[in-house]
Short mmCIF file of C-alpha atoms in Angstrom, two decimals:
data_model
loop_
_atom_site.label_atom_id
_atom_site.label_comp_id
_atom_site.label_asym_id
_atom_site.label_seq_id
_atom_site.Cartn_x
_atom_site.Cartn_y
_atom_site.Cartn_z
CA UNK P 59 128.39 151.05 -35.07
CA UNK P 60 129.41 150.69 -31.44
CA UNK P 61 129.62 153.19 -28.61
CA UNK P 62 133.00 154.87 -29.00
CA UNK P 63 135.56 156.85 -27.00
CA UNK P 64 134.68 160.55 -27.28
CA UNK P 65 138.36 161.44 -27.59
CA UNK P 66 138.90 159.21 -30.61
CA UNK P 67 135.65 159.56 -32.58
CA UNK P 68 134.96 163.02 -33.90
CA UNK P 69 131.55 161.96 -35.24
CA UNK P 70 130.41 160.59 -31.89
CA UNK P 71 131.62 163.75 -30.18
CA UNK P 72 129.90 166.13 -32.63
CA UNK P 73 126.60 164.22 -32.57
CA UNK P 74 126.57 163.90 -28.80
CA UNK P 75 127.27 167.58 -28.16
CA UNK P 76 124.78 168.71 -30.79
CA UNK P 77 122.18 166.19 -29.63
CA UNK P 78 122.18 167.16 -25.96
CA UNK P 79 122.22 170.84 -26.91
CA UNK P 80 119.16 170.36 -29.09
CA UNK P 81 117.36 168.34 -26.41
CA UNK P 82 118.05 171.18 -23.99
CA UNK P 83 116.57 173.71 -26.40
CA UNK P 84 113.51 171.66 -27.27
CA UNK P 85 110.39 172.45 -25.27
CA UNK P 86 108.96 169.33 -23.67
CA UNK P 87 105.54 170.96 -23.33
CA UNK P 88 105.87 170.42 -19.58
CA UNK P 89 106.29 173.24 -17.07
CA UNK P 90 107.82 173.35 -13.61
CA UNK P 91 104.27 173.77 -12.24
CA UNK P 92 103.27 170.53 -14.00
CA UNK P 93 106.10 168.69 -12.23
CA UNK P 94 105.22 170.26 -8.88
CA UNK P 95 101.59 169.16 -9.30
CA UNK P 96 102.70 165.69 -10.29
CA UNK P 97 104.92 165.36 -7.20
CA UNK P 98 102.14 166.55 -4.91
CA UNK P 99 99.43 164.41 -6.45
CA UNK P 100 101.59 161.29 -6.32
CA UNK P 101 102.75 161.79 -2.73
CA UNK P 102 106.44 161.89 -3.56
CA UNK P 103 108.39 163.55 -0.78
CA UNK P 104 110.53 165.75 -2.98
CA UNK P 105 110.25 169.42 -2.10
CA UNK P 106 110.13 171.63 -5.16
CA UNK P 107 109.90 175.39 -5.40
CA UNK P 108 110.85 178.34 -7.58
CA UNK P 109 109.75 179.91 -10.82
CA UNK P 110 107.25 178.44 -13.21
CA UNK P 111 108.81 177.97 -16.64
CA UNK P 112 108.77 175.73 -19.67
CA UNK P 113 111.15 172.82 -19.35
CA UNK P 114 113.12 171.07 -22.06
CA UNK P 115 113.24 167.38 -22.89
CA UNK P 116 116.75 167.38 -21.40
CA UNK P 117 115.35 168.82 -18.13
CA UNK P 118 112.98 165.88 -17.87
CA UNK P 119 115.97 163.53 -17.70
CA UNK P 120 117.35 165.68 -14.86
CA UNK P 121 114.00 165.47 -13.07
CA UNK P 122 113.78 161.71 -13.59
CA UNK P 123 117.19 161.21 -11.96
CA UNK P 124 116.26 163.35 -8.94
CA UNK P 125 112.97 161.50 -8.45
CA UNK P 126 114.72 158.10 -8.61
CA UNK P 127 117.25 159.31 -6.07
CA UNK P 128 114.55 160.65 -3.77
CA UNK P 129 112.43 157.53 -3.35
CA UNK P 130 114.02 155.36 -0.66
CA UNK P 131 113.99 151.58 -0.66
CA UNK P 132 114.87 149.22 2.17
CA UNK P 133 118.47 149.77 1.07
CA UNK P 134 119.56 152.69 -1.07
CA UNK P 135 117.14 154.35 -3.44
CA UNK P 136 115.55 153.46 -6.76
CA UNK P 137 118.74 154.08 -8.73
CA UNK P 138 121.73 154.16 -6.35
CA UNK P 139 123.46 152.64 -3.34
CA UNK P 140 122.45 149.07 -4.20
CA UNK P 141 122.54 146.45 -6.97
CA UNK P 142 120.05 148.42 -9.08
CA UNK P 143 122.67 151.13 -9.68
CA UNK P 144 124.13 149.58 -12.84
CA UNK P 145 120.98 148.31 -14.62
CA UNK P 146 119.00 151.46 -13.81
CA UNK P 147 121.63 153.69 -15.37
CA UNK P 148 121.89 151.36 -18.36
CA UNK P 149 118.15 151.85 -18.96
CA UNK P 150 118.49 155.61 -18.42
CA UNK P 151 121.30 155.88 -21.00
CA UNK P 152 119.33 153.82 -23.52
CA UNK P 153 116.45 156.30 -23.20
CA UNK P 154 118.71 159.31 -23.69
CA UNK P 155 120.35 157.64 -26.68
CA UNK P 156 116.90 157.16 -28.23
CA UNK P 157 116.05 160.82 -27.71
CA UNK P 158 119.29 162.00 -29.33
CA UNK P 159 118.59 159.73 -32.31
CA UNK P 160 115.11 161.24 -32.62
CA UNK P 161 116.17 164.85 -32.45
CA UNK P 162 119.17 164.45 -34.76
CA UNK P 163 117.24 162.09 -37.03
CA UNK P 164 120.26 159.80 -36.89
CA UNK P 165 119.15 156.24 -36.13
CA UNK P 166 122.78 155.15 -35.93
CA UNK P 167 123.77 157.50 -33.14
CA UNK P 168 125.43 155.90 -30.12
CA UNK P 169 126.47 157.61 -26.89
CA UNK P 170 130.22 158.08 -26.51
CA UNK P 171 132.13 157.32 -23.30
CA UNK P 172 134.93 159.07 -21.43
CA UNK P 173 137.71 156.68 -20.43
CA UNK P 174 138.47 158.64 -17.27
CA UNK P 175 140.87 156.00 -15.94
CA UNK P 176 143.16 156.77 -18.90
CA UNK P 177 143.18 160.44 -17.87
CA UNK P 178 143.72 159.31 -14.29
CA UNK P 179 147.16 158.08 -15.35
CA UNK P 180 148.19 161.69 -16.07
CA UNK P 181 149.56 164.19 -13.58
CA UNK P 182 147.19 166.08 -11.30
CA UNK P 183 147.13 169.35 -13.27
CA UNK P 184 147.21 167.65 -16.67
CA UNK P 185 144.01 165.77 -15.81
CA UNK P 186 141.94 168.95 -15.96
CA UNK P 187 143.76 170.27 -19.02
CA UNK P 188 143.09 167.48 -21.49
CA UNK P 189 141.28 167.99 -24.80
CA UNK P 190 138.01 167.04 -23.13
CA UNK P 191 137.99 170.38 -21.29
CA UNK P 192 138.38 172.58 -24.37
CA UNK P 193 135.82 174.39 -26.49
CA UNK P 194 135.90 171.54 -29.05
CA UNK P 195 134.60 169.15 -26.39
CA UNK P 196 132.95 169.98 -23.05
CA UNK P 197 134.28 173.47 -22.36
CA UNK P 198 135.94 174.69 -19.17
CA UNK P 199 136.78 172.29 -16.34
CA UNK P 200 136.59 175.08 -13.76
CA UNK P 201 134.17 177.95 -13.29
CA UNK P 202 131.29 178.77 -15.57
CA UNK P 203 131.19 176.83 -18.84
CA UNK P 204 131.46 179.63 -21.38
CA UNK P 205 132.89 178.03 -24.51
CA UNK P 206 131.86 175.38 -27.03
CA UNK P 207 128.43 173.83 -27.59
CA UNK P 208 128.11 172.92 -23.91
CA UNK P 209 128.01 176.63 -23.05
CA UNK P 210 124.58 176.65 -24.68
CA UNK P 211 123.22 174.10 -22.19
CA UNK P 212 120.99 175.97 -19.77
CA UNK P 213 120.48 174.74 -16.22
CA UNK P 214 116.90 175.29 -15.02
CA UNK P 215 116.61 172.74 -12.21
CA UNK P 216 119.09 172.46 -9.32
CA UNK P 217 118.81 170.39 -6.19
CA UNK P 218 119.99 172.40 -3.20
CA UNK P 219 120.14 171.66 0.49
CA UNK P 220 118.47 173.78 3.14
CA UNK P 221 118.39 173.14 6.89
CA UNK P 222 115.15 171.25 6.58
CA UNK P 223 116.24 169.05 3.70
CA UNK P 224 116.80 168.88 -0.04
CA UNK P 225 114.78 171.08 -2.38
CA UNK P 226 114.52 170.89 -6.15
CA UNK P 227 114.62 174.50 -7.31
CA UNK P 228 113.31 175.75 -10.63
CA UNK P 229 115.29 178.91 -11.32
CA UNK P 230 116.21 181.32 -14.10
CA UNK P 231 118.31 179.53 -16.74
CA UNK P 232 122.06 179.72 -16.16
CA UNK P 233 125.25 178.19 -17.56
CA UNK P 234 126.83 175.01 -16.20
CA UNK P 235 129.48 175.23 -13.48
CA UNK P 236 132.41 172.94 -12.69
CA UNK P 237 135.20 172.84 -10.17
CA UNK P 238 137.45 170.05 -11.40
CA UNK P 239 140.13 168.65 -9.11
CA UNK P 240 139.09 170.68 -6.05
CA UNK P 241 137.27 168.29 -3.71
CA UNK P 242 139.39 165.33 -4.79
CA UNK P 243 142.57 166.13 -6.66
CA UNK P 244 142.75 163.17 -9.03
CA UNK P 245 140.55 160.96 -11.18
CA UNK P 246 140.36 157.19 -10.71
CA UNK P 247 143.13 155.38 -12.56
CA UNK P 248 143.76 151.98 -14.15
CA UNK P 249 144.75 150.44 -10.83
CA UNK P 250 141.31 151.32 -9.51
CA UNK P 251 139.48 149.81 -12.47
CA UNK P 252 141.65 146.69 -12.23
CA UNK P 253 140.63 146.29 -8.58
CA UNK P 254 136.97 146.41 -9.59
CA UNK P 255 137.53 143.91 -12.39
CA UNK P 256 139.13 141.52 -9.87
CA UNK P 257 135.88 141.26 -7.90
CA UNK P 258 134.29 137.91 -8.70
CA UNK P 259 130.81 138.55 -7.22
CA UNK P 260 128.43 141.19 -8.57
CA UNK P 261 126.96 142.15 -5.19
CA UNK P 262 126.00 140.66 -1.85
CA UNK P 263 124.12 141.33 1.38
CA UNK P 264 123.46 143.84 2.80
CA UNK P 265 123.04 145.06 -0.84
CA UNK P 266 124.02 148.58 0.14
CA UNK P 267 126.84 151.09 0.36
CA UNK P 268 128.45 148.65 2.81
CA UNK P 269 128.52 145.60 0.53
CA UNK P 270 131.57 143.84 -0.84
CA UNK P 271 131.57 143.06 -4.55
CA UNK P 272 131.87 144.52 -8.02
CA UNK P 273 128.85 146.87 -7.97
CA UNK P 274 129.77 148.66 -4.75
CA UNK P 275 133.38 148.99 -5.80
CA UNK P 276 132.40 150.43 -9.20
CA UNK P 277 129.75 152.72 -7.71
CA UNK P 278 132.59 153.98 -5.55
CA UNK P 279 131.65 153.54 -1.88
CA UNK P 280 134.53 151.24 -0.88
CA UNK P 281 137.32 153.46 0.49
CA UNK P 282 135.39 156.20 -1.26
CA UNK P 283 134.85 158.25 -3.10
CA UNK P 284 136.28 156.02 -5.83
CA UNK P 285 135.52 155.20 -9.49
CA UNK P 286 131.98 156.43 -10.41
CA UNK P 287 131.53 158.54 -7.27
CA UNK P 288 135.00 159.99 -7.57
CA UNK P 289 134.35 161.23 -11.12
CA UNK P 290 131.28 163.14 -9.89
CA UNK P 291 133.28 164.61 -7.01
CA UNK P 292 136.31 165.39 -9.19
CA UNK P 293 134.25 167.35 -11.76
CA UNK P 294 132.34 169.11 -8.96
CA UNK P 295 129.95 172.01 -9.50
CA UNK P 296 126.74 170.80 -11.16
CA UNK P 297 128.01 167.20 -11.05
CA UNK P 298 127.59 167.24 -7.24
CA UNK P 299 123.86 167.26 -6.41
CA UNK P 300 121.08 164.93 -7.55
CA UNK P 301 120.60 167.14 -10.60
CA UNK P 302 124.01 166.03 -11.93
CA UNK P 303 122.60 164.99 -15.37
CA UNK P 304 122.49 168.73 -16.09
CA UNK P 305 126.13 168.37 -17.13
CA UNK P 306 126.59 166.25 -20.28
CA UNK P 307 129.73 164.79 -18.71
CA UNK P 308 127.30 162.83 -16.51
CA UNK P 309 126.41 160.70 -19.55
CA UNK P 310 130.05 160.25 -20.59
CA UNK P 311 130.90 159.10 -17.06
CA UNK P 312 128.00 156.67 -16.89
CA UNK P 313 128.67 155.33 -20.37
CA UNK P 314 132.17 154.44 -19.18
CA UNK P 315 130.78 152.91 -15.97
CA UNK P 316 128.45 150.85 -18.15
CA UNK P 317 131.40 149.82 -20.33
CA UNK P 318 133.30 148.61 -17.27
CA UNK P 319 130.23 146.60 -16.20
CA UNK P 320 130.05 145.11 -19.68
CA UNK P 321 133.76 144.19 -19.56
CA UNK P 322 133.17 142.55 -16.17
CA UNK P 323 130.19 140.54 -17.48
CA UNK P 324 132.12 139.36 -20.54
CA UNK P 325 134.81 138.08 -18.16
CA UNK P 326 132.53 136.72 -15.40
CA UNK P 327 129.25 135.88 -17.09
CA UNK P 328 126.01 137.87 -17.12
CA UNK P 329 125.47 137.19 -13.44
CA UNK P 330 123.30 139.56 -11.44
CA UNK P 331 122.40 139.44 -7.75
CA UNK P 332 120.03 139.48 -5.92
CA UNK P 333 117.74 137.08 -7.72
CA UNK P 334 114.06 137.01 -6.72
CA UNK P 335 112.85 136.26 -4.06
CA UNK P 336 115.99 136.77 -1.98
CA UNK P 337 117.59 140.14 -1.60
CA UNK P 338 116.51 143.71 -1.30
CA UNK P 339 113.16 144.76 -2.72
CA UNK P 340 113.49 147.06 -5.71
CA UNK P 341 117.00 145.81 -6.50
CA UNK P 342 116.20 142.24 -7.58
CA UNK P 343 116.70 140.69 -11.00
CA UNK P 344 113.04 140.92 -12.00
CA UNK P 345 111.94 144.05 -10.16
CA UNK P 346 110.62 146.88 -12.32
CA UNK P 347 112.97 149.85 -12.47
CA UNK P 348 111.61 153.36 -12.10
CA UNK P 349 110.97 155.01 -15.42
CA UNK P 350 109.02 158.18 -15.98
CA UNK P 351 110.14 158.47 -19.60
CA UNK P 352 108.92 155.51 -21.65
CA UNK P 353 108.33 151.97 -20.41
CA UNK P 354 110.01 150.54 -17.33
CA UNK P 355 112.50 147.72 -17.71
CA UNK P 356 113.81 145.07 -15.33
CA UNK P 357 117.49 144.35 -14.62
CA UNK P 358 116.97 141.02 -16.43
CA UNK P 359 115.98 142.96 -19.57
CA UNK P 360 119.25 144.87 -19.78
CA UNK P 361 121.89 142.37 -18.66
CA UNK P 362 122.75 141.82 -22.31
CA UNK P 363 123.06 145.20 -24.07
CA UNK P 364 123.66 143.70 -27.51
CA UNK P 365 120.11 144.41 -28.76
CA UNK P 366 120.90 148.11 -28.26
CA UNK P 367 124.64 148.64 -28.60
CA UNK P 368 128.15 147.28 -28.27
CA UNK P 369 131.44 148.96 -27.28
CA UNK P 370 134.43 149.59 -29.52
CA UNK P 371 136.73 148.41 -26.73
CA UNK P 372 136.35 146.65 -23.41
CA UNK P 373 139.87 147.46 -22.27
CA UNK P 374 139.24 149.38 -19.08
CA UNK S 131 110.48 157.77 -31.16
CA UNK S 132 108.26 160.71 -30.35
CA UNK S 133 108.53 163.49 -27.83
CA UNK S 134 107.02 162.77 -24.44
CA UNK S 135 103.95 164.46 -23.09
CA UNK S 136 102.86 164.72 -19.49
CA UNK S 137 100.44 161.82 -19.72
CA UNK S 138 103.24 159.52 -20.76
CA UNK S 139 105.40 160.92 -17.99
CA UNK S 140 102.84 160.20 -15.31
CA UNK S 141 101.45 156.84 -16.39
CA UNK S 142 104.27 154.37 -15.65
CA UNK S 143 105.08 155.66 -12.16
CA UNK S 144 101.46 155.96 -11.08
CA UNK S 145 101.07 152.21 -11.40
CA UNK S 146 103.85 151.65 -8.90
CA UNK S 147 103.05 154.31 -6.35
CA UNK S 148 101.06 152.58 -3.59
CA UNK S 149 103.94 150.32 -2.64
CA UNK S 150 106.54 153.11 -2.89
CA UNK S 151 104.43 155.49 -0.86
CA UNK S 152 104.43 153.12 2.11
CA UNK S 153 108.21 152.83 2.06
CA UNK S 154 108.40 156.56 1.95
CA UNK S 155 106.09 157.21 4.88
CA UNK S 156 108.07 154.78 7.04
CA UNK S 157 111.30 156.59 6.22
CA UNK S 158 109.73 159.94 7.01
CA UNK S 159 108.49 158.76 10.38
CA UNK S 160 112.02 157.78 11.37
CA UNK S 161 113.25 161.23 10.37
CA UNK S 162 110.72 163.13 12.45
CA UNK S 163 113.12 163.54 15.39
CA UNK S 164 115.78 164.83 13.01
CA UNK S 165 118.19 162.14 14.03
CA UNK S 166 119.52 159.41 11.78
CA UNK S 167 120.60 155.98 12.90
CA UNK S 168 122.87 153.73 10.84
CA UNK S 169 123.39 150.05 11.61
CA UNK S 170 126.59 148.39 10.55
CA UNK S 171 127.13 144.69 11.02
CA UNK S 172 129.85 142.15 10.42
CA UNK S 173 130.77 138.60 11.24
CA UNK S 174 134.16 137.90 12.79
CA UNK S 175 135.45 134.63 14.27
CA UNK S 176 131.89 133.28 14.48
CA UNK S 177 130.73 136.42 16.31
CA UNK S 178 128.07 138.85 15.07
CA UNK S 179 129.12 142.47 15.42
CA UNK S 180 126.49 145.21 15.31
CA UNK S 181 127.28 148.92 15.54
CA UNK S 182 124.47 151.49 15.77
CA UNK S 183 125.43 155.09 15.19
CA UNK S 184 123.00 157.97 15.63
CA UNK S 185 123.65 161.47 14.33
CA UNK S 186 121.65 164.43 15.60
CA UNK S 187 122.99 167.51 13.86
CA UNK S 188 122.01 171.13 14.33
CA UNK S 189 123.16 174.26 12.55
CA UNK S 190 122.62 177.49 14.46
CA UNK S 191 120.48 175.44 16.83
CA UNK S 192 118.15 174.28 14.08
CA UNK S 193 117.93 170.59 13.18
CA UNK S 194 119.61 169.47 9.98
CA UNK S 195 116.99 167.49 8.07
CA UNK S 196 118.82 165.56 5.35
CA UNK S 197 119.62 161.89 5.85
CA UNK S 198 123.11 161.09 7.16
CA UNK S 199 124.63 157.59 7.16
CA UNK S 200 127.87 155.82 8.08
CA UNK S 201 129.93 153.52 5.91
CA UNK S 202 131.62 150.39 7.27
CA UNK S 203 134.96 152.18 7.24
CA UNK S 204 133.54 154.90 9.52
CA UNK S 205 133.20 157.59 6.87
CA UNK S 206 129.95 159.55 6.81
CA UNK S 207 127.78 160.42 3.83
CA UNK S 208 124.70 162.52 3.23
CA UNK S 209 122.06 162.75 0.53
CA UNK S 210 122.80 166.46 0.16
CA UNK S 211 126.01 165.48 -1.66
CA UNK S 212 125.11 162.03 -2.94
CA UNK S 213 128.51 160.82 -4.19
CA UNK S 214 130.66 162.17 -1.38
CA UNK S 215 131.90 160.55 1.82
CA UNK S 216 133.83 162.29 4.58
CA UNK S 217 136.12 161.28 7.43
CA UNK S 218 134.16 163.50 9.84
CA UNK S 219 130.57 164.73 10.17
CA UNK S 220 131.80 168.23 11.00
CA UNK S 221 133.80 168.31 7.78
CA UNK S 222 130.77 167.08 5.87
CA UNK S 223 128.48 169.78 7.26
CA UNK S 224 131.10 172.45 6.51
CA UNK S 225 131.21 171.27 2.89
CA UNK S 226 127.40 171.31 2.64
CA UNK S 227 127.29 174.86 4.01
CA UNK S 228 130.02 175.96 1.58
CA UNK S 229 128.24 174.36 -1.37
CA UNK S 230 124.81 175.85 -0.85
CA UNK S 231 125.19 179.08 1.15
CA UNK S 232 125.48 181.30 -1.95
CA UNK S 233 122.42 179.88 -3.66
CA UNK S 234 119.95 182.61 -4.55
CA UNK S 235 116.54 181.06 -3.86
CA UNK S 236 113.91 182.49 -6.23
CA UNK S 237 110.45 183.46 -5.06
CA UNK S 238 108.18 180.44 -5.15
CA UNK S 239 105.53 180.47 -7.87
CA UNK S 240 104.79 176.76 -7.80
CA UNK S 241 102.88 176.23 -4.57
CA UNK S 242 100.58 179.24 -4.84
CA UNK S 243 98.98 178.02 -8.06
CA UNK S 244 98.66 174.42 -6.95
CA UNK S 245 95.18 173.01 -6.47
CA UNK S 246 94.73 169.76 -4.62
CA UNK S 247 92.80 167.18 -6.61
CA UNK S 248 89.24 166.68 -5.40
CA UNK S 249 88.77 163.34 -3.67
CA UNK S 250 85.60 161.48 -4.48
CA UNK S 251 83.34 160.66 -1.51
CA UNK S 252 82.26 157.07 -1.12
#
């Protein structure tokens, strides 16, 4: 079975929502104090404070994303703002998919995607009133998420910004929050995805937020926020800070980003840049990608996703 | 696939840390003056263009400590809101203040129970 559109596959929807809910309710055996100690002992410059509490397996994915975002490289960080953005998130999604399979005991589970460019064709108000934002799917698009399975997701880690810098805060569990269509009024649309698909080069120097090419257009820095970035900004609320994987829509967004990358590679070849030894350290074809959950992979390991999954459609 | 325990969580990253730590310390040193410099460059008609932009931002007279950068189109971005970009730095700081000013920071229980690992003497 392939990865499917969440709006057309009821099974994929039900399994995804139940799976992430269960991962959020499962104790990982790791506490906030354990993570604080780990950050201190490993010299990672991520400030963390707040209450000590047991964290879930789902929280560890949130933590992993923040850590990757916090460690700077010569350009960008270990998961964003450079060529590594697409392969790192592909690895990250594969690991979440494995965890959902484990907890549901469904070896044939595949993450669904949200074809946000299709919704971007709708009117401004209609975009935040689609089926996706009902209790049968993700719950409310604005305010506190209070309906459906997603209302049972508890946020325990939030990255906030103080005068002196960013802090990862461990706090009393609370519901998810969204603010759809407030900071940007509309989602990306099919014209935007077509522009990305027209890029013939994956990435190029300076391998950053200022590069031309497919990756930077899809990540959303060119005339931004666009595409991936714009979806984060459009949803708002918990999708804003580095702890954005708190909201399950994070995974639906990234699954669609991954699908667009796959469509681009089918059209242009499985070409990745930079190739060792040229290019930015940490972003190259054979550099190890940061993983704190299971083994690290290299971009070269994930260029072809067929060992793990396929997509039901590559029409983007 | 089994659940993860802390040992598994720590192992893979530990192997990579020495190299990452150096990158990190360099970045921190640049930030010590609480100013952030972005370099943009382009080639045009066989000429190399280089634009350095430095932001030194204060709020209520206190330095703002989160990295700020500039995109080629002149928009500014900040790690506090990692997917956003703004036409003006003032607008960006206003948005950051709006986003975080209501946050109720809990009392810290994490630092007080932390014990530094003992280092072995050579």
